[in-house]
Coordinates of C-alpha atoms in Angstrom, one line a residue:
X1 CA 2.8 11.3 17.0
X2 CA -0.8 12.8 15.7
X3 CA -4.1 12.2 15.8
X4 CA -7.4 13.2 14.0
X5 CA -11.2 12.6 13.9
X6 CA -13.8 15.1 13.5
X7 CA -13.6 16.5 16.7
X8 CA -10.5 17.9 16.6
X9 CA -6.8 17.8 15.6
X10 CA -3.9 17.1 17.6
X11 CA 0.0 16.8 17.3
X12 CA 2.5 16.0 19.2
X13 CA 5.8 17.9 19.0
X14 CA 5.7 18.2 15.2
X15 CA 7.7 19.5 12.8
X16 CA 5.8 22.2 10.7
X17 CA 7.1 21.0 7.1
X18 CA 4.3 17.8 8.5
X19 CA 1.6 19.9 9.2
X20 CA 2.5 21.4 6.0
X21 CA 2.2 17.9 4.3
X22 CA -1.1 17.5 5.9
X23 CA -2.5 20.6 5.2
X24 CA -1.8 20.6 0.9
X25 CA -1.7 16.6 0.5
X26 CA 1.6 16.8 -0.8
X27 CA 4.8 15.3 -0.5
X28 CA 8.1 17.1 2.1
X29 CA 10.3 17.3 -0.7
X30 CA 7.0 19.2 -2.3
X31 CA 7.5 22.0 0.3
X32 CA 10.3 25.0 0.4
X33 CA 11.1 27.2 2.8
X34 CA 12.4 28.3 5.9
X35 CA 15.0 26.1 7.7
X36 CA 12.8 26.4 11.1
X37 CA 10.1 24.6 9.6
X38 CA 12.6 21.4 9.7
X39 CA 14.0 22.5 13.2
X40 CA 11.3 23.4 15.3
X41 CA 8.6 21.2 17.4
X42 CA 5.2 22.8 18.5
X43 CA 2.2 20.8 20.5
X44 CA -1.2 21.6 18.4
X45 CA -4.4 20.7 19.0
X46 CA -7.5 22.4 16.5
X47 CA -11.0 21.3 17.8
X48 CA -13.0 20.9 14.9
X49 CA -16.7 23.1 14.5
X50 CA -19.9 20.8 14.6
X51 CA -20.6 19.2 12.0
X52 CA -16.9 19.4 10.1
X53 CA -16.3 16.6 7.3
X54 CA -13.2 14.7 6.8
X55 CA -12.3 17.0 3.7
X56 CA -12.3 19.9 5.4
X57 CA -9.6 19.4 7.5
X58 CA -6.9 20.0 5.2
X59 CA -8.5 24.0 4.0
X60 CA -8.6 24.4 8.1
X61 CA -5.1 23.6 9.0
X62 CA -3.7 25.5 6.1
X63 CA -6.4 28.8 8.2
X64 CA -4.7 27.8 11.3
X65 CA -1.4 28.2 9.7
X66 CA -2.1 31.3 8.2
X67 CA -3.9 33.0 11.7
X68 CA -2.0 31.5 13.8
X69 CA 1.7 31.3 12.5
X70 CA 1.1 34.5 9.8
X71 CA 2.4 31.4 7.5
X72 CA 2.3 33.3 3.6
X73 CA 3.0 30.3 1.2
X74 CA 2.3 30.2 -2.6
X75 CA 2.1 26.7 -4.8
X76 CA 3.6 26.5 -8.2
X77 CA 4.0 23.7 -10.9
X78 CA 7.6 21.7 -11.5
X79 CA 8.1 19.2 -13.7
X80 CA 8.8 16.2 -11.1
X81 CA 8.7 12.7 -11.0
X82 CA 5.5 10.7 -10.4
X83 CA 3.3 7.5 -10.3
X84 CA 0.8 7.7 -12.6
X85 CA -2.8 5.2 -11.6
X86 CA -3.6 3.9 -15.2
X87 CA -5.8 1.2 -16.6
X88 CA -4.1 -1.9 -17.3
X89 CA -4.0 -3.5 -20.6
X90 CA -6.9 -6.1 -19.6
X91 CA -8.7 -3.5 -18.6
X92 CA -9.8 -2.9 -14.8
X93 CA -11.8 -4.8 -11.9
X94 CA -13.7 -2.3 -10.1
X95 CA -16.7 -3.1 -7.6
X96 CA -19.0 -0.4 -8.1
X97 CA -19.7 1.4 -4.3
X98 CA -22.5 -0.2 -2.5
X99 CA -23.6 2.6 -0.8
X100 CA -21.6 2.9 2.5
X101 CA -20.0 6.1 4.0
X102 CA -16.5 7.4 2.8
X103 CA -13.6 5.3 4.3
X104 CA -10.8 3.7 4.9
X105 CA -9.5 0.6 7.0
X106 CA -7.0 -2.1 7.7
X107 CA -8.8 -5.3 8.0
X108 CA -6.9 -8.8 8.1
X109 CA -3.5 -6.5 6.8
X110 CA -5.7 -5.8 4.2
X111 CA -6.8 -1.9 3.4
X112 CA -10.4 -1.5 2.3
X113 CA -12.1 1.4 1.1
X114 CA -15.3 2.5 0.9
X115 CA -16.8 4.6 -1.8
X116 CA -14.0 6.1 -2.9
X117 CA -13.4 7.8 -5.8
X118 CA -9.6 6.9 -7.9
X119 CA -8.6 10.3 -7.1
X120 CA -9.1 9.9 -3.5
X121 CA -7.2 6.4 -4.0
X122 CA -4.2 7.8 -5.1
X123 CA -3.8 10.5 -2.5
X124 CA -4.1 7.8 0.4
X125 CA -1.1 5.6 -1.8
X126 CA 0.6 8.5 -2.2
X127 CA 1.6 8.1 1.5
X128 CA 2.6 5.1 0.8
X129 CA 5.2 5.4 -2.0
X130 CA 8.5 7.8 -3.1
X131 CA 6.9 9.8 -5.0
X132 CA 2.9 11.2 -5.3
X133 CA 0.2 9.0 -7.7
X134 CA -2.0 10.6 -9.7
X135 CA -4.9 9.7 -11.5
X136 CA -5.1 9.3 -15.1
X137 CA -7.4 6.6 -15.3
X138 CA -10.2 9.1 -16.1
X139 CA -12.8 6.8 -14.5
X140 CA -15.2 8.4 -12.9
X141 CA -17.9 7.1 -9.6
X142 CA -16.8 6.1 -6.5
X143 CA -15.7 2.2 -5.5
X144 CA -15.3 -0.3 -2.8
X145 CA -12.0 -1.6 -3.3
X146 CA -10.0 -4.2 -1.7
X147 CA -6.0 -3.9 -1.6
X148 CA -3.9 -7.1 -0.5
X149 CA -0.3 -6.1 -0.6
X150 CA 1.6 -9.3 0.7
X151 CA 2.6 -8.6 3.6
X152 CA 0.2 -6.4 5.3
X153 CA 0.2 -3.1 6.8
X154 CA 4.0 -1.4 6.6
X155 CA 5.6 -1.0 9.9
X156 CA 7.7 1.8 9.1
X157 CA 7.1 4.6 6.5
X158 CA 8.3 4.5 3.9
X159 CA 9.3 0.9 3.7
X160 CA 10.4 -0.6 0.2
X161 CA 9.0 -3.8 0.9
X162 CA 5.3 -2.6 1.4
X163 CA 6.0 -0.2 -1.7
X164 CA 6.9 -2.8 -3.9
X165 CA 4.1 -4.7 -2.6
X166 CA 1.8 -1.4 -3.3
X167 CA 2.2 -1.6 -7.1
X168 CA 1.9 -5.4 -7.0
X169 CA -1.3 -5.2 -5.6
X170 CA -3.0 -2.6 -7.3
X171 CA -2.3 -4.9 -10.6
X172 CA -4.6 -7.4 -9.5
X173 CA -7.2 -4.1 -9.5
X174 CA -6.6 -4.2 -13.2
X175 CA -5.0 -0.8 -12.9
X176 CA -0.7 0.3 -13.1
X177 CA 1.8 2.3 -11.2
X178 CA 4.0 4.0 -14.1
X179 CA 6.9 6.2 -13.3
X180 CA 6.5 9.8 -15.6
X181 CA 7.7 12.9 -15.1
X182 CA 4.8 15.1 -14.8
X183 CA 4.0 18.7 -13.6
X184 CA 3.2 18.7 -10.1
X185 CA 2.3 21.3 -7.2
X186 CA 5.0 22.8 -4.8
X187 CA 4.4 24.7 -1.9
X188 CA 6.9 27.4 -1.2
X189 CA 6.2 29.0 2.4
X190 CA 7.0 33.0 1.8
X191 CA 7.1 33.5 5.7
X192 CA 6.1 33.3 8.8
X193 CA 6.6 33.6 12.3
X194 CA 8.6 30.9 14.6
X195 CA 6.0 32.1 17.7
X196 CA 2.2 31.5 16.6
X197 CA 0.0 33.7 18.5
X198 CA -1.7 32.8 21.5
X199 CA -4.9 31.5 22.2

């Protein structure tokens, strides 16, 4: 279990590969490195500085891994399967943002995005699908998006039925998820310490 807000990030019994996923916004299969990334478990509580923004959390997690675990990583591009988020034949049906704060919440079985870029929208969809989603629409700006997948939020992730419902719901926005092979960033852990430095 993990929790994140603008005060602290907390993980309980977490494997470092899961923290790397959050730190670099990648899927599990996009991370390679020592076996202990999958076998060792840790409790992590990191307090965030006053005024921190949600978008800063990944960079802070990268710093935590580098400072406490002396983790050394590099990224490389590999050809991999992805979902391309593209404009459907009849064009997009998107509502321009009404000025509300950036956010996302489940509401009556729907997923509501406020003031979201399509790049951020694609990033969230990646968490529910088998492959990462890349925004290839070329559409700029921020939008209020209501995604209504049949069956509501999933009980587990991944959930095959929910993934299919997501693909259908995206189609109702005048967008389309299309499987492609594309260059995809992979995170390679070159080394680090199993035992973190103390507080």
